[in-house]
Tab-separated table of C-alpha atoms and ligand atoms in Angstrom:
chain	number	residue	atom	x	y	z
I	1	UNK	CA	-234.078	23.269	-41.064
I	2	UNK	CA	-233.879	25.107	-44.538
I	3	UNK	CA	-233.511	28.578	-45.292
I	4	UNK	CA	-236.199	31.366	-43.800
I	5	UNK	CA	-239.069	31.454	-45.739
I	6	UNK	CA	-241.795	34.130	-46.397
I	7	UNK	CA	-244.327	33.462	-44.430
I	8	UNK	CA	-247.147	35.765	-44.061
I	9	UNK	CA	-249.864	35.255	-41.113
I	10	UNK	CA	-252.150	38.293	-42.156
I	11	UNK	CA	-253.299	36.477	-45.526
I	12	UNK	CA	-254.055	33.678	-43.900
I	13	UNK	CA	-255.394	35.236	-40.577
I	14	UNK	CA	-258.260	37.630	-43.191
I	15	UNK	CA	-259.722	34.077	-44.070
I	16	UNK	CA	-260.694	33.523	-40.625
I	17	UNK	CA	-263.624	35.651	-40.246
I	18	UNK	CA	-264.048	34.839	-36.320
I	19	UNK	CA	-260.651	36.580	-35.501
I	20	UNK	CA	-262.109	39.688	-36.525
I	21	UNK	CA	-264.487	39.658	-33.782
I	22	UNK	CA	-264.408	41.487	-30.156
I	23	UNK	CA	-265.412	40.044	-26.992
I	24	UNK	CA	-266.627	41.463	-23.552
I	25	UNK	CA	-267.834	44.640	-25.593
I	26	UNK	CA	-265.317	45.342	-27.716
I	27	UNK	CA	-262.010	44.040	-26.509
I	28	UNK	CA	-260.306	42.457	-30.056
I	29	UNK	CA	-260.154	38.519	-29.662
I	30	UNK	CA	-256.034	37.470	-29.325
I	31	UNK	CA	-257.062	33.597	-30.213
I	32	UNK	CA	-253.832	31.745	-28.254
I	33	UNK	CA	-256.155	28.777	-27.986
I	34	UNK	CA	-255.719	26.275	-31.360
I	35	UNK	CA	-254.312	23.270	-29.699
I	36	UNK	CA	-258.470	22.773	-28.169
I	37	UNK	CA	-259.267	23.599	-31.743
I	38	UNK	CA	-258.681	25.426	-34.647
I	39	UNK	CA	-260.679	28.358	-36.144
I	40	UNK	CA	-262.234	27.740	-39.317
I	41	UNK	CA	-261.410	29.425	-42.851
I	42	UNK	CA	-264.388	30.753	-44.889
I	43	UNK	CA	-263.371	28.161	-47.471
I	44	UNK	CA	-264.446	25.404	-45.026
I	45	UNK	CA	-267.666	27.424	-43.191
I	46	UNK	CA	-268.943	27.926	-47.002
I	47	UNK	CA	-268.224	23.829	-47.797
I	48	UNK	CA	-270.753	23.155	-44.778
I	49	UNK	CA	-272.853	26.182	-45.902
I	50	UNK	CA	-273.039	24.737	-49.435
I	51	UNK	CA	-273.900	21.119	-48.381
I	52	UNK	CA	-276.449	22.083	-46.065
I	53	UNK	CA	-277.966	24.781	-49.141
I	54	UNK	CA	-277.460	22.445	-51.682
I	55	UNK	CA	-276.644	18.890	-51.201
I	56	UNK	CA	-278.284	17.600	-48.042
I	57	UNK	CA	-279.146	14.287	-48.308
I	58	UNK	CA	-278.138	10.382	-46.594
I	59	UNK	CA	-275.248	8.767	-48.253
I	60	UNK	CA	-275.309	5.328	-49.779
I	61	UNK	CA	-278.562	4.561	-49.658
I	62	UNK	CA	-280.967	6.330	-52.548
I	63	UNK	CA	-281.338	6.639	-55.818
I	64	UNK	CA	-281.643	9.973	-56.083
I	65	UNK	CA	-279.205	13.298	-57.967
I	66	UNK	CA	-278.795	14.708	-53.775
I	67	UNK	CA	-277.990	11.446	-52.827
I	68	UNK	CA	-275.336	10.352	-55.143
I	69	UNK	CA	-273.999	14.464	-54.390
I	70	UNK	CA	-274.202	13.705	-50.290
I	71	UNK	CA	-272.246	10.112	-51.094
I	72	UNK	CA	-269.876	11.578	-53.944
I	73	UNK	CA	-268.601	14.495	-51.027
I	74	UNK	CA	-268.372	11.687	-48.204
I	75	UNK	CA	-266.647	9.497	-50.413
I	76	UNK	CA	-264.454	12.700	-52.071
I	77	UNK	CA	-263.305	13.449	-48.431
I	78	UNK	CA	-262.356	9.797	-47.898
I	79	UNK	CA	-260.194	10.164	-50.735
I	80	UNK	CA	-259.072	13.612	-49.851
I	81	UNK	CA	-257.661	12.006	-46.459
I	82	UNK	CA	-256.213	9.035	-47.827
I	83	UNK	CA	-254.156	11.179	-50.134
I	84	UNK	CA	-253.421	13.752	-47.324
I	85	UNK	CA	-252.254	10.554	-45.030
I	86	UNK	CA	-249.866	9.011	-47.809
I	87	UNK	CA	-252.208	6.111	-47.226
I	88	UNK	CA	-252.244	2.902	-50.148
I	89	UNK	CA	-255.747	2.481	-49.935
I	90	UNK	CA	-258.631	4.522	-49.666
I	91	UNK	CA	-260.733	1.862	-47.822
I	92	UNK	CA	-258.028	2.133	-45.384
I	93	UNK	CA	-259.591	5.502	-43.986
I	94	UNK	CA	-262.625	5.204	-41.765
I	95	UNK	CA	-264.769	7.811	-40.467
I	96	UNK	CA	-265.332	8.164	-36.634
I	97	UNK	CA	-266.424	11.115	-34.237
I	98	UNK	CA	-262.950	12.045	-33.260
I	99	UNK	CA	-259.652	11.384	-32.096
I	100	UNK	CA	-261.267	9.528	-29.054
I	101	UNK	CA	-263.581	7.327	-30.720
I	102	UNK	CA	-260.668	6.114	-33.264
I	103	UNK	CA	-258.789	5.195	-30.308
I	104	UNK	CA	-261.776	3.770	-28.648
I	105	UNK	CA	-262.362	1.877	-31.774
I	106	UNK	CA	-259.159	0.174	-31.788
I	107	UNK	CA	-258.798	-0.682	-28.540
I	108	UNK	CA	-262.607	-2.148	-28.421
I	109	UNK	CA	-262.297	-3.819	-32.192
I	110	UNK	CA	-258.540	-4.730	-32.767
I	111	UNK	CA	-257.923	-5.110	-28.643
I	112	UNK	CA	-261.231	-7.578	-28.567
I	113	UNK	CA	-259.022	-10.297	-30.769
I	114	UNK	CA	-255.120	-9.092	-30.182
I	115	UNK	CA	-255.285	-8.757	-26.321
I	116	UNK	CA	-255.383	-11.448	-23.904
I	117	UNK	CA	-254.749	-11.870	-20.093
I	118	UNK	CA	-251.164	-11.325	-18.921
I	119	UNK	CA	-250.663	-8.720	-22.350
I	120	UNK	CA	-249.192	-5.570	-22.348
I	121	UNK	CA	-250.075	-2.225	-24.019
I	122	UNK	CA	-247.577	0.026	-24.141
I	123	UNK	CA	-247.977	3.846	-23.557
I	124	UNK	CA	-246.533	7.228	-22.952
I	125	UNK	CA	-246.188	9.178	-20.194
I	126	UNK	CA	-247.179	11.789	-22.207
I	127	UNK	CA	-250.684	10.399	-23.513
I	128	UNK	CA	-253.729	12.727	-23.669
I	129	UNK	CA	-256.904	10.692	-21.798
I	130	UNK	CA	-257.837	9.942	-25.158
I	131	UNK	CA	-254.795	7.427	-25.358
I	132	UNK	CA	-254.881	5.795	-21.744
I	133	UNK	CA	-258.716	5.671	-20.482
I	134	UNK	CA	-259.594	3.138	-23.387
I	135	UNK	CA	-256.436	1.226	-22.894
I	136	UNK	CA	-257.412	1.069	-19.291
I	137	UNK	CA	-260.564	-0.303	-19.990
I	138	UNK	CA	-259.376	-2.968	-22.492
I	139	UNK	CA	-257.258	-3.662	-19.908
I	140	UNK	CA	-259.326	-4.135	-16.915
I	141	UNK	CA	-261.842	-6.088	-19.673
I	142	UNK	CA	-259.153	-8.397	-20.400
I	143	UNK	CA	-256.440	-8.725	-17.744
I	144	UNK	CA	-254.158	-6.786	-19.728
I	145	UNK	CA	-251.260	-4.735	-18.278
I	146	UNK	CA	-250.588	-0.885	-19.241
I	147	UNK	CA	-247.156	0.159	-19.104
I	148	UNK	CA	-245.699	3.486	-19.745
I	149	UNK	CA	-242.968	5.217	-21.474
I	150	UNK	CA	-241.126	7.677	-18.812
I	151	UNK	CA	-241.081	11.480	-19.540
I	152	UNK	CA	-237.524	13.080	-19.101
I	153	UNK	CA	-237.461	16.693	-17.330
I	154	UNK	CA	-237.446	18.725	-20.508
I	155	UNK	CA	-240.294	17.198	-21.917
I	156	UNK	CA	-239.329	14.732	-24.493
I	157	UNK	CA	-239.374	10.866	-24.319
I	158	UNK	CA	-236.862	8.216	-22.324
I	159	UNK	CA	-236.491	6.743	-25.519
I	160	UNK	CA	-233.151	4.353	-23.073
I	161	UNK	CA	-236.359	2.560	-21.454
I	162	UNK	CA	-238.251	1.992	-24.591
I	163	UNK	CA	-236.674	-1.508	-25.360
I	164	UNK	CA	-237.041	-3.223	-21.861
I	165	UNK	CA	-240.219	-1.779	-22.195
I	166	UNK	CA	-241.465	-3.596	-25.393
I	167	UNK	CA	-241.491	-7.365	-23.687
I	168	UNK	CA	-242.963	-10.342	-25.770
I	169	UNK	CA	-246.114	-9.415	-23.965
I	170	UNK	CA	-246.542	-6.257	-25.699
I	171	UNK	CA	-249.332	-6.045	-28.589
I	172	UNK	CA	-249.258	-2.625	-29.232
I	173	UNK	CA	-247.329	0.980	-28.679
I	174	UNK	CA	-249.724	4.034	-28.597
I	175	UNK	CA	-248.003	7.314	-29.027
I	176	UNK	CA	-248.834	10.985	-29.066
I	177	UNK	CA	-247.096	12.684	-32.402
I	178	UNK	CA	-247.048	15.839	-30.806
I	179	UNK	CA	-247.797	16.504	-27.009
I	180	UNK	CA	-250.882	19.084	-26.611
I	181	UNK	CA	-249.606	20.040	-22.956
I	182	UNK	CA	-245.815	20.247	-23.746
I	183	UNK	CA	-245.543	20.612	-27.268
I	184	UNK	CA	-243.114	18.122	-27.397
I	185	UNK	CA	-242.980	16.614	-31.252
I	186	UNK	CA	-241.818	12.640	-30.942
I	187	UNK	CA	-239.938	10.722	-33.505
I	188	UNK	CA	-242.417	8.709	-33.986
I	189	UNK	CA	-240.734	7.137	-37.007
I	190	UNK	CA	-238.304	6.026	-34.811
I	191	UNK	CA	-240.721	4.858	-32.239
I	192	UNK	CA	-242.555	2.508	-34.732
I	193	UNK	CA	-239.282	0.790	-36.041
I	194	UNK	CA	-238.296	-0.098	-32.551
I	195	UNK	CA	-242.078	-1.597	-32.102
I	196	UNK	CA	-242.291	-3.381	-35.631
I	197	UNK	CA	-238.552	-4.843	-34.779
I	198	UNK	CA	-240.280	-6.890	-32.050
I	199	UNK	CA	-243.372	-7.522	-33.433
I	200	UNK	CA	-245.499	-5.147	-31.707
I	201	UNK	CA	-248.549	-3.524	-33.779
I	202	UNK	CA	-248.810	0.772	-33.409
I	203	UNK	CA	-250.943	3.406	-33.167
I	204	UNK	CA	-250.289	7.069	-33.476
I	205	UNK	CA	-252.529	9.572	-31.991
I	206	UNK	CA	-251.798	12.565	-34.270
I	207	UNK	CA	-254.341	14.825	-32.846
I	208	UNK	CA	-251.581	17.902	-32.546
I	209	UNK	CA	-249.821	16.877	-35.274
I	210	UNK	CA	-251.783	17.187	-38.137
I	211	UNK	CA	-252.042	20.605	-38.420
I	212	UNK	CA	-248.226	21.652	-37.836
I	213	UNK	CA	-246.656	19.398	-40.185
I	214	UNK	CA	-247.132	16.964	-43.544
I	215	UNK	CA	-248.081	13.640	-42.727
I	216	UNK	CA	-247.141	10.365	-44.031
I	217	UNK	CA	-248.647	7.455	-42.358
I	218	UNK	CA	-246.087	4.930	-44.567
I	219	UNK	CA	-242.839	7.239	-43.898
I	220	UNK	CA	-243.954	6.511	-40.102
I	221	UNK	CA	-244.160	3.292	-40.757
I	222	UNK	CA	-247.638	2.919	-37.834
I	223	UNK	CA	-250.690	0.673	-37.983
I	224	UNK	CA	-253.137	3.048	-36.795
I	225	UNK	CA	-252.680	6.971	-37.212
I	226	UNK	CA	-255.966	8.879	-35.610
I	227	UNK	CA	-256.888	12.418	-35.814
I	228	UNK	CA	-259.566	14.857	-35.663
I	229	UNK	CA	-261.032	17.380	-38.308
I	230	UNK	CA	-261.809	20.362	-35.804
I	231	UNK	CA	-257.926	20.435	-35.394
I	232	UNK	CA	-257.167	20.674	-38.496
I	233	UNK	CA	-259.039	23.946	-39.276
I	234	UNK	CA	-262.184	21.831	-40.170
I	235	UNK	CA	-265.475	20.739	-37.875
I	236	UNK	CA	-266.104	19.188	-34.809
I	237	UNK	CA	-268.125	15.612	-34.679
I	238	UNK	CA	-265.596	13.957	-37.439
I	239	UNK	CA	-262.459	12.380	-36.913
I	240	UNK	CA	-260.329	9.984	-38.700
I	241	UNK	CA	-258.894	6.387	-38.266
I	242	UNK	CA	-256.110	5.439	-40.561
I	243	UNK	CA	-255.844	1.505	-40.655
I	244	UNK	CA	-253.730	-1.219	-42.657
I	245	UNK	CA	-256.012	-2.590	-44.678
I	246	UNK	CA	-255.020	-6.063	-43.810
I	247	UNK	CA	-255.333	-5.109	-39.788
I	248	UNK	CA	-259.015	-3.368	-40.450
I	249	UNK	CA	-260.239	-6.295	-42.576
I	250	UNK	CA	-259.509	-8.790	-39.661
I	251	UNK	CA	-261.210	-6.460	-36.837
I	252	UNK	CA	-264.491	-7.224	-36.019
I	253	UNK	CA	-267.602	-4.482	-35.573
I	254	UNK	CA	-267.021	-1.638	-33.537
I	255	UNK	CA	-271.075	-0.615	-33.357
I	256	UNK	CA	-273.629	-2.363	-35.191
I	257	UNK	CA	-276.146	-0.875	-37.558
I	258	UNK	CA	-277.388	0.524	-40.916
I	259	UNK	CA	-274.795	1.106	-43.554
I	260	UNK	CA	-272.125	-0.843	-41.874
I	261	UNK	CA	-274.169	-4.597	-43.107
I	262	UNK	CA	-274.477	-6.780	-46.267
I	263	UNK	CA	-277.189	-8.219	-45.050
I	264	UNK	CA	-279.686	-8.835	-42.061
I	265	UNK	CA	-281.621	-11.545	-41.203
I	266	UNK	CA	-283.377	-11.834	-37.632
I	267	UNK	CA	-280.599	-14.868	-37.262
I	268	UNK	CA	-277.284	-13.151	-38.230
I	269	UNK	CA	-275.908	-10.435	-39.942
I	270	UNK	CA	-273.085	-10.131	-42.755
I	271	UNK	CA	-271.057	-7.067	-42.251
I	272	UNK	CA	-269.259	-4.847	-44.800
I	273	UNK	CA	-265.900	-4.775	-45.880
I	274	UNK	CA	-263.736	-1.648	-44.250
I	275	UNK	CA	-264.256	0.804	-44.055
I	276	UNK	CA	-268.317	0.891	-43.936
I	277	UNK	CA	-268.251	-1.893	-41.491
I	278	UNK	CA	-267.172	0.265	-38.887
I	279	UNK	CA	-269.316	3.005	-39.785
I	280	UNK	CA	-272.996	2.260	-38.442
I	281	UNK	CA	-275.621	4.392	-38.682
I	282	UNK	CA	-275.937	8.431	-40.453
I	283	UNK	CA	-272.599	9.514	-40.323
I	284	UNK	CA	-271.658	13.564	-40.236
I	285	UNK	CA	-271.581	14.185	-44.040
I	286	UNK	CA	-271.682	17.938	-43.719
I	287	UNK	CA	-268.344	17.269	-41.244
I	288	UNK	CA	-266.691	15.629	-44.213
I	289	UNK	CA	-267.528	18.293	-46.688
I	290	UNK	CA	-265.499	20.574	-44.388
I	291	UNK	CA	-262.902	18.167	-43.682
I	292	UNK	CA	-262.510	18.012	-47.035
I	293	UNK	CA	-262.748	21.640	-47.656
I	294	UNK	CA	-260.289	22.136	-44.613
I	295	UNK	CA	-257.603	19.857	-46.179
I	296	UNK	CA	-257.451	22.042	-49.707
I	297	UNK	CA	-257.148	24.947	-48.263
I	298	UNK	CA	-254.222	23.199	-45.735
I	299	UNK	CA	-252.866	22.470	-48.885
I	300	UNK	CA	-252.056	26.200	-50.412
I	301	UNK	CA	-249.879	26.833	-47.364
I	302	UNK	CA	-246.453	26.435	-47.566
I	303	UNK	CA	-245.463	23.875	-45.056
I	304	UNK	CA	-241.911	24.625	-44.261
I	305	UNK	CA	-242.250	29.016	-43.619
I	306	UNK	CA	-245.466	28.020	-41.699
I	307	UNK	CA	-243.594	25.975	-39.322
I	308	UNK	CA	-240.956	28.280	-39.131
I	309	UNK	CA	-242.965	30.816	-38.680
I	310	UNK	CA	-244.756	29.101	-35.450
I	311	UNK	CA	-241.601	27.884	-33.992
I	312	UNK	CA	-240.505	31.543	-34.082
I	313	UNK	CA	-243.817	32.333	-32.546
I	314	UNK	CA	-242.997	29.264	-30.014
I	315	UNK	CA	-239.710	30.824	-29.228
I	316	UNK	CA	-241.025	34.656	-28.396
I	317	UNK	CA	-243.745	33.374	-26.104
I	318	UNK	CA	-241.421	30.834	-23.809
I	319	UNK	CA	-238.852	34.392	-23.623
I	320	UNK	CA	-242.328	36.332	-23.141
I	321	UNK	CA	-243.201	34.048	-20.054
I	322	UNK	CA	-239.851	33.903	-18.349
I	323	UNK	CA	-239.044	37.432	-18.393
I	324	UNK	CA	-241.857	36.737	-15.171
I	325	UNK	CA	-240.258	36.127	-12.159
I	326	UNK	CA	-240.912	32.969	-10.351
I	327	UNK	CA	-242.284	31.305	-14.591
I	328	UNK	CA	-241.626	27.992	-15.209
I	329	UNK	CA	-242.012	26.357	-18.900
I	330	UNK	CA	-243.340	22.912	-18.803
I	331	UNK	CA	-241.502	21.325	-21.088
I	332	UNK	CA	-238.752	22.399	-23.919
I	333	UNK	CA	-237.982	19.843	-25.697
I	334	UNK	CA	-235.593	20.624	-28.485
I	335	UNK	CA	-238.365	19.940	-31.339
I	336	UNK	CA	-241.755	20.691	-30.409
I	337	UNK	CA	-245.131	22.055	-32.098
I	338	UNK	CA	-246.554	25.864	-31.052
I	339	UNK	CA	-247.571	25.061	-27.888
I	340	UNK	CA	-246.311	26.646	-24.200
I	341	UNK	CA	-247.374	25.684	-21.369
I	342	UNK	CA	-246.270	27.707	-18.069
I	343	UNK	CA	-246.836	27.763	-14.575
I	344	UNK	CA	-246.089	30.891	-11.945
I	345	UNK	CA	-244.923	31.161	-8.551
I	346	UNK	CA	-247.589	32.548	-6.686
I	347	UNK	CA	-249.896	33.120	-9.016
I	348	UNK	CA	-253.272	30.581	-9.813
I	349	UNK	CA	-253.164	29.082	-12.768
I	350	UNK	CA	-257.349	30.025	-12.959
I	351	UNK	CA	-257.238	33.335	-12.011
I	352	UNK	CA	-254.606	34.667	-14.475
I	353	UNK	CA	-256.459	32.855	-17.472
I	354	UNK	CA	-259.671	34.946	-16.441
I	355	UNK	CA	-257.467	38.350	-16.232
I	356	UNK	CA	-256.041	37.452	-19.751
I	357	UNK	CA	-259.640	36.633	-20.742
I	358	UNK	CA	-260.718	40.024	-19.804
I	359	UNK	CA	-257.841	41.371	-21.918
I	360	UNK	CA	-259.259	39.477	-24.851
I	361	UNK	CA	-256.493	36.754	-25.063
I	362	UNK	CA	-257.999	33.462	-24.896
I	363	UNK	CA	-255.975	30.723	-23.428
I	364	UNK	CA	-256.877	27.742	-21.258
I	365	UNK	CA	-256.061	26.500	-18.013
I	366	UNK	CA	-256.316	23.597	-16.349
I	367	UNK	CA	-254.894	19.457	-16.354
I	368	UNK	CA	-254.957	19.436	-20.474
I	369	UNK	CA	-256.389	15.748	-20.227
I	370	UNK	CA	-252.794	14.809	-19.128
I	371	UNK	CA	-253.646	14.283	-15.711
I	372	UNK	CA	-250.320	11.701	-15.311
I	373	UNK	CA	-248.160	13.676	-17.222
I	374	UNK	CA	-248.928	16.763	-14.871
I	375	UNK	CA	-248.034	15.135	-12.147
I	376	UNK	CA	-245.043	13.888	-13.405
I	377	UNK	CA	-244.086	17.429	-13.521
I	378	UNK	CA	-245.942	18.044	-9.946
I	379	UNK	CA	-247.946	20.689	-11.382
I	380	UNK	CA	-251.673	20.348	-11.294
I	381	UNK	CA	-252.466	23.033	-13.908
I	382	UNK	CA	-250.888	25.397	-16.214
I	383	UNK	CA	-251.589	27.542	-18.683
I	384	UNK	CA	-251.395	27.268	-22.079
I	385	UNK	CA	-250.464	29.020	-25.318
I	386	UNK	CA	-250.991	28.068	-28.293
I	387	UNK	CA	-250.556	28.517	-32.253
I	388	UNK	CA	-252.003	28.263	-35.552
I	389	UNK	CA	-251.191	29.157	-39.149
I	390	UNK	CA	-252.931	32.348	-38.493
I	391	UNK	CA	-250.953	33.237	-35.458
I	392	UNK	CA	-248.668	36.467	-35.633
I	393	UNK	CA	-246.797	38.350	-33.491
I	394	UNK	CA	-249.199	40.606	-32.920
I	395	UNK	CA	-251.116	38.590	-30.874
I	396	UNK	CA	-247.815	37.762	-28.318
I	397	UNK	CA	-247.077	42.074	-28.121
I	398	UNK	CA	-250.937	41.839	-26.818
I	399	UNK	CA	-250.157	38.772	-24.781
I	400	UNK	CA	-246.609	40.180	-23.817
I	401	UNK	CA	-248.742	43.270	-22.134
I	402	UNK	CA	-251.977	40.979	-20.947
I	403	UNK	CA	-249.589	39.136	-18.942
I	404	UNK	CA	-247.475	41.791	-17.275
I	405	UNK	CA	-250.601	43.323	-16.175
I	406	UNK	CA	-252.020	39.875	-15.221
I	407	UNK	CA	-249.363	39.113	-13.062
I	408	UNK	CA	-249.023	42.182	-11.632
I	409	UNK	CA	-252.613	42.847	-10.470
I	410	UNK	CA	-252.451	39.237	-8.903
I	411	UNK	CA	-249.274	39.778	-6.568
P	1	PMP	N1	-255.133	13.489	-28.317
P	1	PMP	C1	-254.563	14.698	-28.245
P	1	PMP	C2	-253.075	14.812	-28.264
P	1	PMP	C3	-255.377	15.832	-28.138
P	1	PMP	O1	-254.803	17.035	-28.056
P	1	PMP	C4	-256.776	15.692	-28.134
P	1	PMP	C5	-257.688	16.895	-28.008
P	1	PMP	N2	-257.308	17.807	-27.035
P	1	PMP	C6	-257.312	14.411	-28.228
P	1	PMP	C7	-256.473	13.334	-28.320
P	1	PMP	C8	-258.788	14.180	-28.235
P	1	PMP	O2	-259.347	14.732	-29.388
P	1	PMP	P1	-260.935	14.841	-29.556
P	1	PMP	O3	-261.428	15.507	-28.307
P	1	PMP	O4	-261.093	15.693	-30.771
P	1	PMP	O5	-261.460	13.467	-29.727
C-alpha cells in the first residue's frame, strides 16, 4: 500500500446532513450501517431536489426544453457511469432497479440463449441472494447445474478448486467483488482470467465494491459488472448493468414496453439497440440525476487515504470486538472492504443490535442475504459493522462503550 495519507472524515462527514441527527429523543446517530446503504451528501439530495424543482419531465419522448433537460441528465448519468466504469462504450451501460434486477436481467436475457440442459453456472460460496436465487431459477428453467466456489475459514476464496470447477459445461462465473457479510475483497481480476482462459463468460456483482475502491470494468477484464446507486452514496430504485457491447447486442428483451421499441405493430415488434432495449417503460430519471450527482462528488475524494483510512477503521473495530470474551470475527481475510461481522458466546445476535440501537449506534443483524455462506460458518446471524467515507473514529469510541455495556447488561 503507499504511504499514509491525510485523510479527513469530518469534511466529508458535515456533507451528510442526516448524521447530524438524534434518534430515540436525542441520542446522536453512530451510522455503522453503509454496507445496507450509504447516506447521501447534500450534493446528491440537492441533484434530486433540483430535477424534481426544475427539470421534471419523461425522457426521450417530447419535443419540449424539460424534456430534452430530463433526457440530457439521464443520458449525462449514462455517460457519467461509463466513464466511472472504464467502460468503451457508453451504450454499454444500461439502467435497471438495482443490483438484483441486473443480475436478474442477465440470467433471464443472456441465460435464455447461453444456457442449456446439462450447463453449469458457476458461483461463490460467498454470493449475496442477489447472485444465487436467479441462477437457481435459470437453472431449474433450464436444467442447468449451479456449482459453487468453496469458502476457506478466514473468509477468502478456495481459489485450488476454481479450475476443476470451471468444466466445459460452464457458461458463466458470477462473483461478489467484495463480500457484504465478511468483507472479504476478491481478486476478481484474477478470477476472470482463469474464466476467459476456458471460455467461460463473467459477471461481477460489485454491489460492495463500488464505493471502497476505483473501478475498472476492462482492468477486470468481466462481461457483466452490476451495481447499485444507493451504495454508492446516491438513491435507491437505480442500479447499473455494465455489458460488452457485443454480449448486450445479442441478448434478447428483458421486459417489453415503451421506450425499449423501434416499432410496434399488433403483429411484431422491432426492439432498440442497447441499451434502451432493455429499458421498458418510465425509468427513475430523478435516480440518475443523483447517481450522477453521487459519482462527482465520489470523485473529489482521494481514493487511496480513504481506503486507508477505513481499513484503519476496519482494524480498530475487529480489536474493539475481541477484547469481548467468548467474540468471534467472521471472516479476516487479509484484504477486505470496512465491513465486520461478529458473533458472541452467549449473547443473541438480536438482542445486542437493539441495546446498541438504544445507544444510538445503528448496526444490523441478521443472515445478510448469505444464508449459505452463514452456514458455512455455522452461524445463523451476526452482527455487522460497517464503514463509509464519512466514518471516523469517533463513532467506534461510541461503539467501543455501546458494546461493553451491551454485552454486559445481556450476561
Ligand atoms: N450484492 C451484494 C454484495 C449486496 O451487498 C447487495 C445489497 N445488500 C446486493 C447484491 C443487492 O443489492 P440491491 O438490494 O441494491 O439490489
Amino acid at each position: 500500500m503507499s504511504s499514509q495519507r491525510h485523510y479527513d472524515p469530518y469534511a466529508v462527514r458535515a456533507q451528510f446532513p442526516i448524521l447530524s441527527r438524534t434518534v430515540h429523543g436525542g441520542v446522536p446517530l453512530v451510522y455503522l450501517d453503509s454496507a445496507a446503504t450509504t447516506q447521501k451528501p447534500d450534493a446528491v439530495i440537492t441533484a434530486i431536489d433540483q430535477f424534481y424543482r426544475r427539470s421534471n419531465s419523461n425522457v426521450h419522448r417530447a419535443a419540449h426544453a424539460l424534456s430534452a433537460e430530463a433526457t440530457s441528465i439521464w443520458e449525462g448519468a449514462r455517460a457519467r457511469v461509463a466513464r466511472f466504469l472504464g467502460a468503451q462504450r457508453t451504450e454499454e451501460v444500461v439502467f435497471t432497479r438495482g443490483t438484483t434486477e441486473s443480475i436478474n436481467l442477465v440470467a433471464a436475457s443472456w441465460g435464455s440463449m447461453n444456457v442449456h440442459a446439462g450447463d453449469e453456472i458457476l458461483i461463490t460460496g460467498m454470493e449475496h441472494h442477489a447472485n444465487i436465487v436467479p441462477w437457481q431459477l435459470l437453472c431449474e428453467r433450464t436444467g442447468a447445474v449451479l456449482k459453487a466456489v468453496p469458502v476457506l475459514e478466514d473468509g477468502s476464496l478456495d481459489i485450488s478448486a476454481i479450475d476443476a470447477l470451471l468444466t466445459d459445461r460452464t457458461r458463466l462465473f458470477a462473483m461478489v467483488h467484495a463480500s457484504n457479510t465478511t468483507g472479504t475483497i476478491n481478486d476478481v481480476g484474477a478470477l476472470c482470467a482463469m474464466a476467459a482462459a476456458k471460455g467461460v463468460r463473467t459477471l461481477v456483482d460489485g454491489a460492495q465494491a463500488v464505493l471502497h475502491q476505483p473501478v475498472d470494468v476492462q482492468a477486470i477484464g468481466c462481461d457483466f459488472y452490476v451495481f447499485s446507486a444507493h451504495k454508492l452514496y446516491g438513491p435507491t430504485g437505480l442500479g447499473v448493468l455494465w455489458g460488452r457491447y457485443d454480449l448486450l447486442d445479442a441478448m434478447p428483451p428483458y421486459q417489453g414496453g415503451g421506450a425499449m421499441i423501434q416499432h410496434v405493430s399488433l403483429e411484431r415488434s422491432v426492439y432498440e439497440a442497447p441499451p434502451l432495449r432493455f429499458e421498458a417503460g418510465t425509468p427513475h430519471i430523478a435516480g440518475a440525476a443523483g447517481l450522477g450527482a453521487a459519482i462527482d462528488w465520489f470523485d473529489t475524494l482521494d481514493l487511496d487515504a480513504m481506503a486507508q483510512h477505513e481499513d484503519r477503521l476496519t482494524h480498530r473495530a475487529t480489536s474493539i470486538i475481541y477484547q469481548v470474551e467468548g467474540a468471534r470475527v467472521i471472516g479476516e481475510a487479509p484484504r477486505k472492504i470496512g465491513v465486520v461481522s461478529f458473533v458472541i458466546e452467549g449473547v443473541h445476535g438480536t438482542d445486542l443490535g437493539m441495546l446498541l440501537d438504544e445507544q444510538g449506534v445503528a448496526t444490523r443483524t441478521g443472515h445478510h442475504c448469505t444464508m449459505p455462506l452463514l452456514e458455512r460458518f455455522h452461524v445463523g446471524s451476526t452482527c455487522r459493522v460497517s464503514f463509509a467515507a464519512y466514518s471516523t473514529n469517533e463513532d467506534l469510541d461510541v461503539f467501543e462503550r455501546a458494546l461493553t455495556k451491551a454485552v454486559r447488561m445481556l450476561r
